[in-house]
Coordinates of C-alpha atoms and ligand atoms in Angstrom, one line a residue:
M1 CA 157.9 90.2 102.1
S2 CA 159.5 93.7 101.8
A3 CA 159.0 95.4 98.4
A4 CA 161.6 97.9 99.5
R5 CA 164.5 95.4 99.5
Y6 CA 164.6 95.1 95.7
E7 CA 164.1 97.5 92.8
A8 CA 162.9 96.3 89.5
V9 CA 164.7 97.4 86.3
I10 CA 162.8 97.1 83.1
G11 CA 163.8 97.6 79.4
L12 CA 161.6 97.0 76.4
E13 CA 162.3 95.9 72.8
V14 CA 159.4 96.8 70.6
H15 CA 159.0 95.5 67.1
V16 CA 156.7 97.5 64.8
Q17 CA 155.6 96.5 61.3
L18 CA 156.0 99.4 59.0
K19 CA 153.2 100.4 56.6
T20 CA 155.0 100.0 53.3
R21 CA 153.3 98.5 50.3
S22 CA 156.1 96.1 49.6
K23 CA 158.5 94.0 51.7
M24 CA 161.9 95.1 52.9
F25 CA 164.1 93.4 50.3
C26 CA 161.7 92.2 47.5
S27 CA 158.6 93.5 45.7
C28 CA 156.1 91.1 47.4
A29 CA 153.0 92.8 48.9
T30 CA 152.9 93.3 52.7
S31 CA 149.1 93.0 52.8
F32 CA 147.6 91.0 55.6
G33 CA 144.9 88.4 55.7
A34 CA 145.9 86.8 52.4
Q35 CA 145.9 83.0 51.9
P36 CA 149.1 81.5 53.4
N37 CA 152.2 81.6 51.2
T38 CA 150.6 83.7 48.4
N39 CA 152.7 86.9 48.9
V40 CA 156.1 85.2 48.4
C41 CA 159.0 85.0 46.0
P42 CA 162.5 83.5 45.9
V43 CA 163.9 86.4 47.9
C44 CA 161.6 86.2 50.9
L45 CA 161.6 82.4 50.7
G46 CA 165.3 82.6 51.1
Y47 CA 166.4 80.7 48.0
P48 CA 170.2 80.5 47.6
G49 CA 171.6 82.9 45.1
T50 CA 168.8 85.5 45.4
M51 CA 169.8 89.1 46.1
P52 CA 168.0 91.6 48.4
V53 CA 167.1 95.1 47.2
M54 CA 166.5 97.7 49.8
N55 CA 163.1 99.3 50.3
R56 CA 163.7 103.1 50.5
E57 CA 160.3 103.8 51.9
A58 CA 161.1 101.6 54.9
I59 CA 164.2 103.6 55.5
R60 CA 162.2 106.9 55.3
L61 CA 159.6 105.6 57.8
T62 CA 162.2 104.5 60.3
V63 CA 164.0 107.9 60.0
L64 CA 160.6 109.6 60.4
S65 CA 159.9 107.6 63.6
G66 CA 163.4 108.5 64.9
L67 CA 162.9 112.2 64.2
M68 CA 159.5 112.1 66.0
L69 CA 161.1 110.4 69.0
G70 CA 164.0 112.9 69.1
C71 CA 166.7 110.4 68.0
R72 CA 170.0 111.2 66.3
I73 CA 169.9 109.9 62.7
N74 CA 172.9 108.0 61.8
P75 CA 174.4 109.4 58.6
R76 CA 175.8 106.0 57.8
S77 CA 174.2 102.8 58.9
K78 CA 174.5 99.2 57.6
F79 CA 172.8 95.9 57.6
D80 CA 174.2 92.7 59.2
R81 CA 173.4 89.0 59.1
K82 CA 172.2 87.5 62.4
S83 CA 172.7 83.7 62.1
Y84 CA 170.3 81.3 63.7
F85 CA 168.6 78.1 62.8
Y86 CA 164.8 77.9 63.0
P87 CA 162.0 77.0 60.6
D88 CA 160.7 80.6 60.4
M89 CA 163.9 81.6 58.6
P90 CA 165.1 79.4 55.7
K91 CA 168.2 81.5 54.9
N92 CA 169.4 80.6 58.5
Y93 CA 170.2 84.3 59.0
Q94 CA 168.0 87.3 59.4
I95 CA 169.0 90.6 57.8
T96 CA 169.1 93.2 60.6
Q97 CA 171.3 96.1 61.9
Y98 CA 173.8 95.3 64.5
D99 CA 176.4 98.0 65.4
Q100 CA 175.3 100.8 63.1
P101 CA 171.6 101.2 63.4
L102 CA 169.6 104.0 61.7
C103 CA 168.6 105.9 64.8
L104 CA 170.4 106.5 68.2
G105 CA 169.2 107.9 71.5
G106 CA 165.9 109.8 71.7
G107 CA 163.1 109.1 74.2
V108 CA 159.4 108.4 74.8
E109 CA 157.5 110.9 76.8
I110 CA 155.3 109.2 79.4
E111 CA 152.9 110.3 82.0
G112 CA 153.9 108.5 85.1
A113 CA 153.0 108.6 88.8
G114 CA 155.3 111.6 89.3
G115 CA 154.1 113.6 86.3
L116 CA 155.7 113.8 82.8
A117 CA 158.9 112.0 82.3
T118 CA 161.0 110.7 79.4
V119 CA 162.1 107.1 79.0
P120 CA 165.4 107.2 77.1
L121 CA 165.8 105.0 74.0
T122 CA 169.0 103.2 73.1
R123 CA 168.4 102.8 69.4
I124 CA 166.0 102.1 66.5
H125 CA 167.0 99.7 63.8
L126 CA 165.4 98.1 60.8
E127 CA 165.3 94.4 60.0
E128 CA 163.2 91.9 58.1
D129 CA 160.4 90.1 59.7
V130 CA 160.4 86.3 59.8
A131 CA 157.8 83.7 58.8
K132 CA 155.0 82.5 61.1
N133 CA 154.9 79.0 62.3
M134 CA 151.4 77.5 62.7
H135 CA 150.5 74.4 64.6
F136 CA 147.5 72.2 63.8
A137 CA 146.1 69.1 65.3
T138 CA 148.5 66.6 63.5
C139 CA 151.0 68.8 61.7
S140 CA 152.7 72.2 61.6
G141 CA 153.0 74.7 58.8
V142 CA 155.0 77.8 57.9
D143 CA 153.3 80.9 56.4
F144 CA 155.9 83.1 54.6
N145 CA 153.5 86.0 53.8
R146 CA 155.0 88.0 56.7
A147 CA 158.6 86.9 56.0
G148 CA 160.7 89.8 54.8
S149 CA 158.2 92.5 55.8
P150 CA 160.0 95.6 57.1
L151 CA 160.2 95.6 60.9
M152 CA 161.4 98.4 63.0
E153 CA 162.9 97.5 66.4
I154 CA 162.8 100.2 69.1
V155 CA 165.1 99.4 72.1
S156 CA 164.7 101.3 75.4
E157 CA 167.3 101.8 78.0
P158 CA 166.8 99.7 81.2
A159 CA 165.3 102.8 82.8
M160 CA 161.8 101.8 83.9
H161 CA 161.0 100.5 87.4
T162 CA 157.3 99.5 87.6
P163 CA 154.9 97.5 85.4
E164 CA 152.7 100.6 85.2
E165 CA 155.6 102.7 83.8
A166 CA 156.3 100.0 81.2
V167 CA 152.7 100.2 80.0
A168 CA 152.8 104.0 80.0
Y169 CA 155.9 103.7 77.8
L170 CA 154.2 101.4 75.4
Q171 CA 151.2 103.7 75.2
G172 CA 153.4 106.8 74.7
L173 CA 155.4 105.0 72.0
K174 CA 152.3 103.8 70.2
Q175 CA 150.8 107.4 70.4
T176 CA 153.8 108.9 68.7
L177 CA 154.1 106.2 66.0
M178 CA 150.4 106.6 65.2
Y179 CA 151.0 110.4 64.8
A180 CA 153.9 109.5 62.6
G181 CA 151.6 107.3 60.6
V182 CA 154.2 104.6 60.2
S183 CA 152.3 101.7 61.6
D184 CA 148.9 100.5 62.9
C185 CA 150.6 99.6 66.2
N186 CA 148.1 97.0 67.2
L187 CA 149.4 94.6 69.8
E188 CA 146.4 92.3 69.4
E189 CA 147.0 92.0 65.7
G190 CA 150.7 91.6 66.1
N191 CA 151.8 94.5 64.0
M192 CA 153.3 95.9 67.3
R193 CA 155.1 93.2 69.4
C194 CA 157.1 93.6 72.5
D195 CA 159.7 91.7 74.5
V196 CA 160.0 92.8 78.1
N197 CA 163.3 92.5 79.9
V198 CA 163.2 92.7 83.7
S199 CA 165.7 92.2 86.5
L200 CA 165.9 93.0 90.2
R201 CA 168.7 94.6 92.2
P202 CA 169.0 95.5 95.8
A203 CA 167.4 98.9 96.5
G204 CA 170.0 101.6 96.2
A205 CA 172.4 99.5 94.0
T206 CA 173.5 100.8 90.6
A207 CA 174.8 97.6 88.9
L208 CA 172.1 95.8 86.9
G209 CA 170.9 92.4 88.0
T210 CA 170.5 89.4 85.7
K211 CA 167.5 89.8 83.5
A212 CA 164.8 87.5 82.2
E213 CA 163.1 88.3 78.8
L214 CA 159.4 87.9 78.6
K215 CA 157.6 86.9 75.4
N216 CA 154.0 86.4 74.1
L217 CA 152.7 89.7 75.4
N218 CA 149.9 90.7 73.0
S219 CA 148.1 93.3 75.0
F220 CA 148.9 96.1 77.4
K221 CA 147.1 94.1 80.1
S222 CA 149.5 91.1 79.5
V223 CA 152.5 93.3 79.8
L224 CA 151.2 94.6 83.1
L225 CA 150.3 91.2 84.5
A226 CA 153.4 89.4 83.2
L227 CA 155.7 91.9 84.8
R228 CA 153.9 91.8 88.1
A229 CA 154.2 88.0 88.1
E230 CA 157.8 87.9 87.0
I231 CA 158.9 90.5 89.5
E232 CA 157.3 88.4 92.2
R233 CA 158.9 85.3 91.0
Q234 CA 162.4 86.8 90.9
E235 CA 161.8 88.4 94.3
E236 CA 160.9 85.1 95.9
L237 CA 163.9 83.4 94.2
L238 CA 166.3 86.0 95.5
Q239 CA 164.8 86.1 99.0
A240 CA 165.2 82.3 99.2
G241 CA 168.9 82.8 98.5
G242 CA 168.7 81.7 94.9
R243 CA 169.8 83.6 91.8
V244 CA 168.1 84.6 88.6
V245 CA 169.3 82.8 85.4
Q246 CA 169.4 84.8 82.1
E247 CA 166.6 83.2 80.2
T248 CA 163.6 83.8 77.9
R249 CA 160.2 83.1 79.5
R250 CA 156.8 82.8 78.0
W251 CA 153.8 84.6 79.6
D252 CA 150.8 82.2 80.0
V253 CA 147.6 84.1 80.3
E254 CA 145.6 81.2 81.6
A255 CA 148.1 80.3 84.3
G256 CA 148.9 83.9 85.1
A257 CA 152.6 83.1 85.3
T258 CA 155.7 83.0 83.2
F259 CA 157.4 79.7 82.1
L260 CA 160.9 79.0 80.9
M261 CA 161.2 78.8 77.1
R262 CA 165.0 78.7 76.7
T263 CA 168.2 80.0 78.3
K264 CA 169.3 83.1 76.5
E265 CA 172.0 83.1 73.8
D266 CA 174.6 85.8 74.0
A267 CA 175.2 88.1 71.0
H268 CA 178.3 86.3 69.9
D269 CA 176.2 83.1 69.4
Y270 CA 174.5 84.9 66.5
R271 CA 177.8 85.4 64.7
Y272 CA 176.8 88.8 63.4
F273 CA 178.7 90.0 60.3
P274 CA 178.1 92.7 57.7
E275 CA 175.5 91.8 55.0
P276 CA 177.7 91.5 51.9
D277 CA 174.8 91.9 49.4
L278 CA 173.7 95.4 50.6
M279 CA 175.4 98.7 50.4
P280 CA 175.6 100.8 53.6
V281 CA 172.8 103.3 54.0
V282 CA 174.3 106.8 53.6
L283 CA 171.9 109.7 54.3
S284 CA 173.0 113.2 53.5
E285 CA 172.2 116.1 55.8
A286 CA 170.0 117.6 53.1
Q287 CA 168.0 114.3 52.8
I288 CA 167.4 114.1 56.5
A289 CA 166.5 117.8 56.7
D290 CA 164.1 117.3 53.8
W291 CA 162.3 114.4 55.6
A292 CA 162.3 116.5 58.8
R293 CA 160.5 119.3 57.1
G294 CA 157.6 117.0 56.2
L295 CA 157.4 115.7 59.8
P296 CA 153.8 115.4 61.2
E297 CA 152.8 117.1 64.4
T298 CA 153.9 115.3 67.6
P299 CA 151.3 114.6 70.4
R300 CA 153.0 117.3 72.5
Q301 CA 152.8 119.9 69.8
R302 CA 149.1 119.1 69.2
R303 CA 148.3 119.4 72.9
A304 CA 149.8 122.9 73.0
R305 CA 148.1 123.9 69.8
F306 CA 144.7 122.6 70.9
A307 CA 145.0 124.6 74.2
S308 CA 145.9 127.8 72.4
E309 CA 144.0 127.6 69.1
Y310 CA 140.7 126.4 70.7
S311 CA 141.1 127.9 74.2
L312 CA 140.8 124.5 75.8
P313 CA 141.9 123.7 79.3
E314 CA 145.1 121.6 79.5
Y315 CA 143.0 118.6 80.6
D316 CA 140.8 118.7 77.5
A317 CA 143.8 119.2 75.2
R318 CA 145.5 116.1 76.7
V319 CA 142.5 113.8 76.4
L320 CA 141.7 114.9 72.9
A321 CA 145.3 114.6 71.7
A322 CA 145.9 111.2 73.4
D323 CA 144.6 109.4 70.3
K324 CA 145.4 110.9 66.9
A325 CA 142.0 109.8 65.4
V326 CA 140.1 111.4 68.3
G327 CA 142.0 114.6 67.9
D328 CA 141.4 114.6 64.2
Y329 CA 137.7 114.2 64.8
F330 CA 137.5 116.9 67.4
E331 CA 139.3 119.3 65.1
A332 CA 137.1 118.6 62.1
A333 CA 134.1 119.4 64.3
A334 CA 135.6 122.4 66.1
R335 CA 137.2 124.1 63.2
G336 CA 134.1 126.1 62.2
S337 CA 132.4 126.1 65.6
K338 CA 131.9 129.2 67.8
A339 CA 132.0 126.9 70.8
P340 CA 135.0 124.6 70.6
K341 CA 134.9 123.9 74.4
I342 CA 131.3 122.6 74.0
V343 CA 132.5 120.4 71.1
S344 CA 135.3 119.1 73.3
N345 CA 132.8 118.3 76.1
W346 CA 130.7 116.2 73.7
V347 CA 133.7 114.3 72.4
M348 CA 135.3 113.7 75.8
T349 CA 132.1 112.5 77.5
E350 CA 129.2 111.1 75.3
M351 CA 131.5 110.2 72.3
L352 CA 134.3 108.4 74.2
R353 CA 131.8 106.7 76.5
R354 CA 129.8 105.3 73.5
L355 CA 132.9 104.3 71.6
G356 CA 134.1 102.4 74.7
E357 CA 130.7 100.7 75.1
T358 CA 130.4 99.7 71.4
G359 CA 134.1 99.1 70.6
Q360 CA 133.8 101.3 67.5
E361 CA 136.6 103.4 65.9
I362 CA 136.0 107.1 66.0
A363 CA 137.0 107.4 62.3
A364 CA 134.1 105.2 61.3
V365 CA 131.4 106.6 63.6
K366 CA 128.0 107.6 62.2
V367 CA 127.9 111.0 63.8
T368 CA 130.0 113.0 61.4
P369 CA 132.1 115.9 62.7
A370 CA 129.7 118.2 60.8
A371 CA 126.7 116.8 62.5
L372 CA 128.3 117.3 65.9
A373 CA 129.1 120.8 65.0
E374 CA 125.5 121.4 64.0
L375 CA 124.2 119.9 67.2
V376 CA 126.4 122.2 69.3
E377 CA 125.2 125.1 67.2
L378 CA 121.5 124.2 67.8
T379 CA 122.2 124.0 71.5
E380 CA 124.2 127.2 71.7
A381 CA 121.5 129.1 69.8
G382 CA 118.9 127.8 72.3
A383 CA 117.0 125.9 69.5
I384 CA 117.0 122.7 71.5
N385 CA 117.6 122.1 75.2
S386 CA 120.3 119.9 76.7
N387 CA 117.9 116.9 77.2
T388 CA 116.9 116.9 73.6
A389 CA 120.6 117.4 72.5
R390 CA 121.6 114.3 74.5
E391 CA 118.8 112.2 73.0
L392 CA 119.7 113.5 69.5
F393 CA 123.3 112.5 70.0
G394 CA 122.2 109.0 70.8
E395 CA 120.1 108.9 67.7
L396 CA 122.9 110.3 65.5
F397 CA 125.4 107.8 67.0
A398 CA 123.1 104.9 66.2
N399 CA 121.8 106.0 62.8
G400 CA 123.5 109.2 61.6
G401 CA 121.6 112.0 59.9
S402 CA 121.4 115.8 60.2
P403 CA 120.5 117.2 63.7
R404 CA 118.7 120.2 62.1
T405 CA 116.5 118.0 59.9
L406 CA 115.7 115.7 62.9
V407 CA 114.7 118.6 65.0
E408 CA 112.3 119.8 62.3
T409 CA 110.8 116.5 61.3
R410 CA 110.3 115.4 64.9
G411 CA 109.2 118.7 66.4
L412 CA 112.0 118.7 69.0
A413 CA 112.6 122.5 69.0
Q414 CA 112.8 123.9 72.5
V415 CA 109.8 125.9 73.7
S416 CA 111.0 129.2 75.2
D417 CA 107.9 131.2 74.4
S418 CA 106.4 132.2 77.8
G419 CA 102.9 132.3 76.4
A420 CA 103.1 128.6 75.4
L421 CA 104.8 127.6 78.7
Q422 CA 102.5 129.5 81.0
A423 CA 99.7 127.0 80.6
L424 CA 102.1 124.1 81.4
V425 CA 103.4 126.0 84.5
D426 CA 99.8 126.5 85.7
Q427 CA 99.0 122.9 85.2
A428 CA 102.1 121.8 87.1
I429 CA 101.2 124.0 90.1
R430 CA 97.6 122.8 90.0
E431 CA 98.5 119.2 90.0
N432 CA 101.2 119.5 92.7
A433 CA 99.6 121.8 95.2
K434 CA 101.7 120.3 98.0
S435 CA 105.0 121.2 96.3
A436 CA 103.8 124.7 95.5
E437 CA 103.0 125.0 99.2
D438 CA 106.4 123.7 100.2
F439 CA 108.2 126.2 98.0
R440 CA 106.2 129.1 99.4
G441 CA 107.1 127.8 102.8
G442 CA 110.8 128.2 102.0
K443 CA 111.7 124.7 100.6
A444 CA 113.8 125.6 97.6
V445 CA 114.0 122.0 96.3
A446 CA 110.3 122.0 95.6
L447 CA 111.1 124.3 92.7
K448 CA 113.3 121.6 91.1
F449 CA 110.5 119.1 91.3
L450 CA 108.0 121.5 89.7
T451 CA 110.4 122.4 87.0
G452 CA 110.7 118.7 86.3
Q453 CA 107.0 118.5 86.0
V454 CA 106.9 121.3 83.4
M455 CA 109.6 119.5 81.5
R456 CA 107.6 116.3 81.6
L457 CA 104.4 118.1 80.4
S458 CA 106.3 119.6 77.5
R459 CA 107.7 116.2 76.7
G460 CA 111.2 117.5 77.4
K461 CA 111.0 120.5 75.0
A462 CA 110.6 123.4 77.5
N463 CA 113.4 125.7 78.0
P464 CA 114.3 124.9 81.7
Q465 CA 115.5 128.5 82.5
V466 CA 112.2 130.0 81.2
A467 CA 110.2 127.4 83.1
V468 CA 112.0 128.2 86.4
Q469 CA 111.4 131.9 85.8
L470 CA 107.7 131.5 85.1
L471 CA 107.3 129.2 88.1
E472 CA 109.0 131.7 90.5
E473 CA 106.8 134.5 89.2
R474 CA 103.6 132.5 89.7
L475 CA 104.6 131.2 93.1
K476 CA 105.7 134.5 94.5
R477 CA 102.4 136.2 93.7
Ligands
ADP1 P1 170.3 91.3 74.8 O1 171.7 91.3 74.2 O2 170.0 90.2 75.7 O3 169.3 91.5 73.7 P2 170.5 94.1 75.3 O4 171.6 94.6 76.1 O5 170.5 94.2 73.8 O6 170.3 92.6 75.7 O7 169.1 94.7 75.9 C1 167.9 94.3 75.4 C2 166.9 95.0 76.2 O8 166.9 94.6 77.6 C3 167.0 96.5 76.3 O9 165.7 97.1 76.2 C4 167.6 96.8 77.6 O10 167.2 98.1 78.1 C5 167.1 95.7 78.5 N1 168.0 95.3 79.5 C6 169.3 95.0 79.4 N2 169.9 94.6 80.5 C7 168.8 94.6 81.4 C8 168.8 94.3 82.8 N3 169.8 93.9 83.5 N4 167.6 94.4 83.4 C9 166.5 94.9 82.7 N5 166.5 95.2 81.4 C10 167.7 95.1 80.8
ZN2 ZN1 159.2 88.3 48.2
MG3 MG1 169.7 92.9 72.1

């Protein structure tokens, strides 16, 4: 099989639940985890004769997202009815935006194999979410709590070519939306959902091939695996002389393959027409400028600022800014610190490793930023050595507390006083005559071993530099 014969073309449609208090067209709460069908009213249940009322905050959050992603904001957009028949939508139409969406163009910055790149966006529009069908052993039910929640749809151009690039796009998009603070963007929890479109074309061709749309992708891993499997399926089909049919396919994690759900409707099947019960959304330049002024920092701006404000290497700035919460934590600890690079080291290594191991969120971690700053201060001042600092970090991570108090109550202060260390140095030499001999005979590694012995005798509290110095003095005599 020759991978070079076909090129994959990928475009994503991402739905993001906006963090508003109430729904898109009624005053029901958007809160999750409530008993089924408790956050409902005649509007979001689609009773005939009810009237939608637009949620201004949802418009603002969508415009904010668009500005963060470099979109053009449409000064005049409108809502449309998309007709279809399914139990998740009792009105038999969904209110969405068809030909005049809120945002146009823009792009998502990704870090691909060839460095930084931008995946262009087609549009961002706003719509209402639908209900959730639930299937039980002997019956099915419909939960309308989610119905009518504001949903932002972000449509990319068909401009990606590998599964890895698609995942990088999703990560980049999530990063920016988290910075914007408009959504929790959790694929597993379903407040960020994506449909992946993929087609193949002969390498070098410019016309697009026929695409399949993949659904049921609720993790980055699923997106990656589903795309790999689907590209392989289409490739085999084409190589066998067949052709791809435009259809919607469902990713099955267990089977590791995609399965046909339905052949895809064309847009005219939805019979889109303007929603007669809502006015167009007209945004003045002054209004857009006002929202733009309150725009949060973008990931790119934060990277640059971290590098300059805290004199961090590019690499550190990128790691710390990758996740907004991690960057917030770093900044809270580094702001008053004389050694921000050391703070960065702790966050990038010990902290991220332990968060990964325990699955905790950095915002809820027991080591407060102030405690980390204090730990760094104690190390920098030579009050504790690096062994003790690492142990203390573990203790703080597990139980919290103040590093300074722990050092005092547990007697962990570093011993740098040569008088106090001299006896331990003598003992180490006495008990390891062979190593002392080796060192005198020119084996430099023997000194490392002896230093280790002094550290052990001091129960880890000796200042290693002072220990080495004293050992050298003793052994040279
Ligand atoms: P549809 O009308 O089927 O929803 P759209 O033209 O609106 O199709 O595109 C939906 C998504 O599919 C967009 O993200 C777009 O980039 C992507 N897309 C469109 N055509 C193709 C194609 N031939 N191959 C891969 N992706 C495509
Ligand atoms: Zn309602
Ligand atoms: Mg479409």
